[in-house]
């Protein structure tokens, strides 16, 4: 009887020999990736990682990670992006903290870095180039450069199609983004804010461009802004109905009040500046230019 160990073994093919180093490298890459544990501080980071299919690297997300919905169900919640706790993040034993520029507090992020966690700041550039660059940056971090390149190219094509729609608009409407109505104070999105960027992408004029960033606007400023449309976020603590918005004395004197032109959109979809931004701007454009309301 011939023992199996003495049987002649088949020789590996030339193709298998040539492919071996690449397979070994790929295996090492996957092994390294499997050891990584990412925490995302910023909903757009979570959204991009899920879009790239690299959510397996995530062990924690912040409370603004509302898309996709499974993120908050599947991952540990480390709290609000601007109010992180070092204990909460470090308890997840992360290797990397991917944080948008506004994530903090700064002392907390410093403590996390001093504990040996690699902190990577992700730009909040709201330009079209900035959105594509953010996708590519996160893709490189997540060992998904090819998928990121494909996604970024799709987003760039979406922006190009959106520009054609903007160029076809006969006239531009004035849109006022209202962040909140608290104690009669109207907080608006001024120039250089994320609201300003999405309004411009949608082919409209930011009616609050007399101020910079998110700031309260006086009654005189609101009347002078003369918005045709008021834009707000829905499903958050600052959401308001048309009755609530246009009962504000200054807002009741605007062109938007005459047609009760209030557009409410999901906050992360509207202001996240991730892969869905061309669609969000297109939806906003459709809502703004839908015509007078009954």
Coordinates of C-alpha atoms in Angstrom, one line a residue:
X1 CA 0.0 0.0 0.0
X2 CA 1.3 3.4 -0.9
X3 CA 0.8 6.0 1.8
X4 CA -0.9 9.2 0.7
X5 CA 2.2 11.2 1.7
X6 CA 4.3 9.4 -0.8
X7 CA 1.9 10.0 -3.7
X8 CA 3.4 12.4 -6.3
X9 CA 2.1 15.9 -5.6
X10 CA 0.8 18.1 -8.5
X11 CA 3.2 20.9 -9.4
X12 CA 1.8 24.5 -9.0
X13 CA 1.0 26.2 -12.3
X14 CA 3.0 29.2 -13.5
X15 CA 0.0 31.4 -12.9
X16 CA -0.3 30.3 -9.3
X17 CA 3.4 31.0 -8.7
X18 CA 3.2 34.4 -10.2
X19 CA 0.0 35.3 -8.2
X20 CA 1.4 34.1 -4.9
X21 CA 3.2 37.3 -3.8
X22 CA 0.1 39.4 -4.6
X23 CA -2.1 37.0 -2.6
X24 CA 0.3 37.1 0.3
X25 CA 0.3 40.9 0.2
X26 CA -3.5 41.0 0.0
X27 CA -3.8 38.6 2.9
X28 CA -1.4 40.8 5.0
X29 CA -3.4 43.9 4.1
X30 CA -6.7 42.3 5.1
X31 CA -5.1 41.1 8.4
X32 CA -3.9 44.6 9.1
X33 CA -7.3 46.0 8.3
X34 CA -9.0 43.4 10.6
X35 CA -6.9 44.7 13.5
X36 CA -8.1 48.3 12.9
X37 CA -10.9 49.7 15.0
X38 CA -12.3 53.1 13.8
X39 CA -14.5 55.5 15.6
X40 CA -16.2 58.1 13.4
X41 CA -17.0 61.6 14.9
X42 CA -19.1 63.1 12.2
X43 CA -22.1 61.7 10.3
X44 CA -20.6 62.3 6.9
X45 CA -17.7 60.0 7.9
X46 CA -20.0 57.2 8.9
X47 CA -22.0 57.7 5.7
X48 CA -19.0 57.4 3.5
X49 CA -17.6 54.4 5.2
X50 CA -20.9 52.6 4.8
X51 CA -21.1 53.7 1.2
X52 CA -17.7 52.2 0.6
X53 CA -18.7 48.9 2.3
X54 CA -16.1 49.4 5.0
X55 CA -18.4 49.7 8.0
X56 CA -16.8 46.5 9.3
X57 CA -13.9 48.7 10.5
X58 CA -16.2 50.9 12.6
X59 CA -16.6 50.2 16.3
X60 CA -18.2 53.5 17.3
X61 CA -20.1 56.4 15.8
X62 CA -21.3 59.8 17.0
X63 CA -24.9 60.7 17.4
X64 CA -25.0 62.6 14.1
X65 CA -24.5 59.4 12.3
X66 CA -28.1 59.1 11.2
X67 CA -27.5 57.6 7.7
X68 CA -27.7 54.8 7.0
X69 CA -30.1 54.1 9.9
X70 CA -28.4 50.8 10.7
X71 CA -25.3 52.7 11.8
X72 CA -26.8 53.7 15.1
X73 CA -28.2 50.2 15.6
X74 CA -25.0 48.4 14.8
X75 CA -22.3 50.6 16.3
X76 CA -21.6 52.0 19.8
X77 CA -22.7 55.6 20.3
X78 CA -19.9 57.9 21.5
X79 CA -22.2 60.9 21.9
X80 CA -22.5 64.2 20.2
X81 CA -19.7 65.1 17.8
X82 CA -18.8 68.3 19.6
X83 CA -19.2 66.8 23.1
X84 CA -17.2 63.6 23.0
X85 CA -15.9 62.0 26.2
X86 CA -12.5 60.5 26.3
X87 CA -13.7 57.6 28.4
X88 CA -16.5 56.7 26.0
X89 CA -14.2 56.7 23.0
X90 CA -11.3 54.9 24.7
X91 CA -13.6 52.2 26.1
X92 CA -14.0 50.9 22.5
X93 CA -10.2 50.4 22.2
X94 CA -10.0 52.3 18.9
X95 CA -6.9 52.4 16.8
X96 CA -8.1 55.5 14.8
X97 CA -10.5 58.4 15.5
X98 CA -11.7 59.9 12.3
X99 CA -13.1 63.3 13.3
X100 CA -14.6 66.2 11.3
X101 CA -12.9 69.6 11.9
X102 CA -15.5 70.7 14.4
X103 CA -15.4 67.6 16.6
X104 CA -14.3 68.0 20.1
X105 CA -13.9 69.4 22.7
X106 CA -10.3 70.0 21.9
X107 CA -9.0 68.8 25.3
X108 CA -10.9 65.5 24.8
X109 CA -9.4 64.9 21.4
X110 CA -6.0 65.7 22.8
X111 CA -6.5 63.1 25.6
X112 CA -7.6 60.5 23.1
X113 CA -4.5 61.2 21.0
X114 CA -2.2 61.0 24.1
X115 CA -3.7 57.6 24.8
X116 CA -2.2 56.3 21.6
X117 CA -5.2 56.6 19.3
X118 CA -4.4 58.0 15.8
X119 CA -6.6 61.1 15.3
X120 CA -7.3 62.0 11.7
X121 CA -9.1 65.2 11.0
X122 CA -11.4 65.1 8.0
X123 CA -11.9 68.4 6.2
X124 CA -15.4 70.0 6.2
X125 CA -14.8 71.8 2.9
X126 CA -18.3 72.1 1.4
X127 CA -17.1 72.8 -2.2
X128 CA -17.7 70.2 -4.9
X129 CA -14.0 69.4 -5.0
X130 CA -14.0 69.2 -1.2
X131 CA -16.8 66.6 -1.2
X132 CA -15.0 64.4 -3.7
X133 CA -11.6 64.8 -1.9
X134 CA -13.2 63.8 1.4
X135 CA -14.5 60.6 -0.1
X136 CA -11.1 59.8 -1.5
X137 CA -9.4 60.6 1.8
X138 CA -11.6 58.3 3.8
X139 CA -11.3 55.6 1.1
X140 CA -7.5 55.7 1.4
X141 CA -7.8 55.4 5.2
X142 CA -10.2 52.4 4.9
X143 CA -8.1 50.5 2.3
X144 CA -10.9 51.1 -0.2
X145 CA -9.2 53.5 -2.6
X146 CA -10.7 51.9 -5.8
X147 CA -14.2 52.0 -4.4
X148 CA -13.7 55.6 -3.2
X149 CA -12.5 56.6 -6.6
X150 CA -15.6 55.2 -8.3
X151 CA -17.9 56.8 -5.7
X152 CA -16.1 60.2 -6.0
X153 CA -16.3 60.0 -9.8
X154 CA -20.1 59.3 -9.5
X155 CA -20.5 62.3 -7.2
X156 CA -18.5 64.6 -9.5
X157 CA -20.8 63.5 -12.4
X158 CA -23.8 64.4 -10.2
X159 CA -22.4 67.8 -9.6
X160 CA -21.8 68.3 -13.3
X161 CA -25.4 67.4 -14.1
X162 CA -26.6 69.7 -11.3
X163 CA -24.6 72.6 -12.9
X164 CA -26.5 72.1 -16.1
X165 CA -29.8 72.4 -14.2
X166 CA -28.6 75.5 -12.4
X167 CA -27.5 77.2 -15.7
X168 CA -31.0 76.5 -17.1
X169 CA -32.8 78.5 -14.4
X170 CA -34.3 81.7 -15.8
X171 CA -34.2 83.5 -12.4
X172 CA -32.8 82.9 -9.0
X173 CA -35.0 82.8 -5.8
X174 CA -33.8 84.0 -2.4
X175 CA -33.7 81.3 0.2
X176 CA -33.3 81.9 4.0
X177 CA -32.0 79.0 6.0
X178 CA -33.4 79.2 9.6
X179 CA -31.5 77.0 12.0
X180 CA -33.8 77.7 15.0
X181 CA -36.5 79.9 16.4
X182 CA -35.8 80.4 20.1
X183 CA -37.4 83.1 22.2
X184 CA -38.2 85.1 19.1
X185 CA -34.6 85.0 17.9
X186 CA -34.2 83.7 14.4
X187 CA -30.8 82.0 13.9
X188 CA -29.9 81.9 10.2
X189 CA -27.2 80.4 8.0
X190 CA -25.1 83.2 6.6
X191 CA -22.3 83.4 4.2
X192 CA -19.6 80.7 4.3
X193 CA -21.9 78.4 6.2
X194 CA -22.9 74.9 5.1
X195 CA -26.4 76.2 4.5
X196 CA -25.0 78.9 2.2
X197 CA -23.2 76.2 0.2
X198 CA -26.2 74.0 -0.4
X199 CA -28.4 77.0 -1.3
X200 CA -25.9 78.0 -3.9
X201 CA -25.6 74.5 -5.2
X202 CA -29.4 74.4 -5.6
X203 CA -29.2 77.5 -7.8
X204 CA -30.6 80.0 -5.3
X205 CA -29.4 83.1 -3.5
X206 CA -28.7 83.0 0.2
X207 CA -30.9 85.7 1.6
X208 CA -28.8 85.9 4.7
X209 CA -25.5 86.6 3.1
X210 CA -25.2 89.9 5.0
X211 CA -23.9 87.9 8.0
X212 CA -21.3 85.2 8.2
X213 CA -21.8 81.7 9.7
X214 CA -24.8 80.7 11.8
X215 CA -26.0 83.9 13.7
X216 CA -29.2 85.5 14.9
X217 CA -30.6 88.0 12.5
X218 CA -32.5 91.1 13.6
X219 CA -36.0 91.8 12.6
X220 CA -34.8 94.6 10.3
X221 CA -32.3 92.2 8.8
X222 CA -34.9 89.5 8.2
X223 CA -37.2 92.0 6.5
X224 CA -34.4 93.3 4.4
X225 CA -33.4 89.7 3.5
X226 CA -36.8 89.4 1.7
X227 CA -36.6 85.6 1.2
X228 CA -38.9 83.9 -1.3
X229 CA -38.5 80.6 0.6
X230 CA -37.6 79.7 4.1
X231 CA -35.5 76.5 4.5
X232 CA -35.3 74.5 7.7
X233 CA -34.2 71.1 9.0
X234 CA -36.9 68.5 9.9
X235 CA -36.8 65.8 12.6
X236 CA -34.7 67.8 15.0
X237 CA -35.3 69.8 18.1
X238 CA -35.6 73.0 16.0
X239 CA -38.1 71.8 13.5
X240 CA -41.1 74.1 13.1
X241 CA -44.4 74.2 11.2
X242 CA -45.3 76.9 8.6
X243 CA -47.7 78.4 11.1
X244 CA -44.9 78.7 13.7
X245 CA -42.4 80.1 11.2
X246 CA -44.6 82.7 9.6
X247 CA -46.1 83.8 12.9
X248 CA -42.8 85.4 13.7
X249 CA -43.4 89.2 13.2
X250 CA -40.4 89.8 10.9
X251 CA -40.8 86.6 8.9
X252 CA -44.5 87.4 8.4
X253 CA -43.5 90.5 6.4
X254 CA -41.4 88.5 3.9
X255 CA -42.4 87.3 0.4
X256 CA -42.1 83.8 1.7
X257 CA -44.9 84.4 4.1
X258 CA -47.3 85.3 1.3
X259 CA -47.0 81.9 -0.3
X260 CA -46.1 80.1 3.0
X261 CA -43.0 78.8 1.2
X262 CA -41.4 76.6 3.8
X263 CA -39.1 73.8 2.8
X264 CA -38.1 71.3 5.5
X265 CA -35.4 68.6 4.7
X266 CA -33.4 66.0 6.6
X267 CA -30.5 67.7 8.3
X268 CA -27.7 65.3 7.4
X269 CA -29.0 64.9 3.9
X270 CA -29.1 68.7 3.4
X271 CA -25.9 69.7 5.2
X272 CA -23.8 66.6 5.4
X273 CA -21.8 67.2 2.2
X274 CA -21.2 63.5 1.5
X275 CA -22.1 61.2 -1.4
X276 CA -25.8 62.3 -1.4
X277 CA -25.1 66.0 -1.8
X278 CA -25.8 66.3 -5.5
X279 CA -29.2 64.6 -4.9
X280 CA -29.9 66.8 -1.9
X281 CA -29.1 70.0 -3.9
X282 CA -31.3 68.7 -6.8
X283 CA -34.2 68.0 -4.3
X284 CA -33.8 71.4 -2.8
X285 CA -33.8 73.0 -6.2
X286 CA -37.0 71.2 -7.1
X287 CA -38.7 72.3 -3.9
X288 CA -37.6 75.9 -4.2
X289 CA -38.7 76.3 -7.8
X290 CA -41.8 74.2 -7.5
X291 CA -44.0 77.4 -7.8
X292 CA -46.3 79.2 -5.4
X293 CA -48.0 77.2 -2.7
X294 CA -51.8 77.2 -2.5

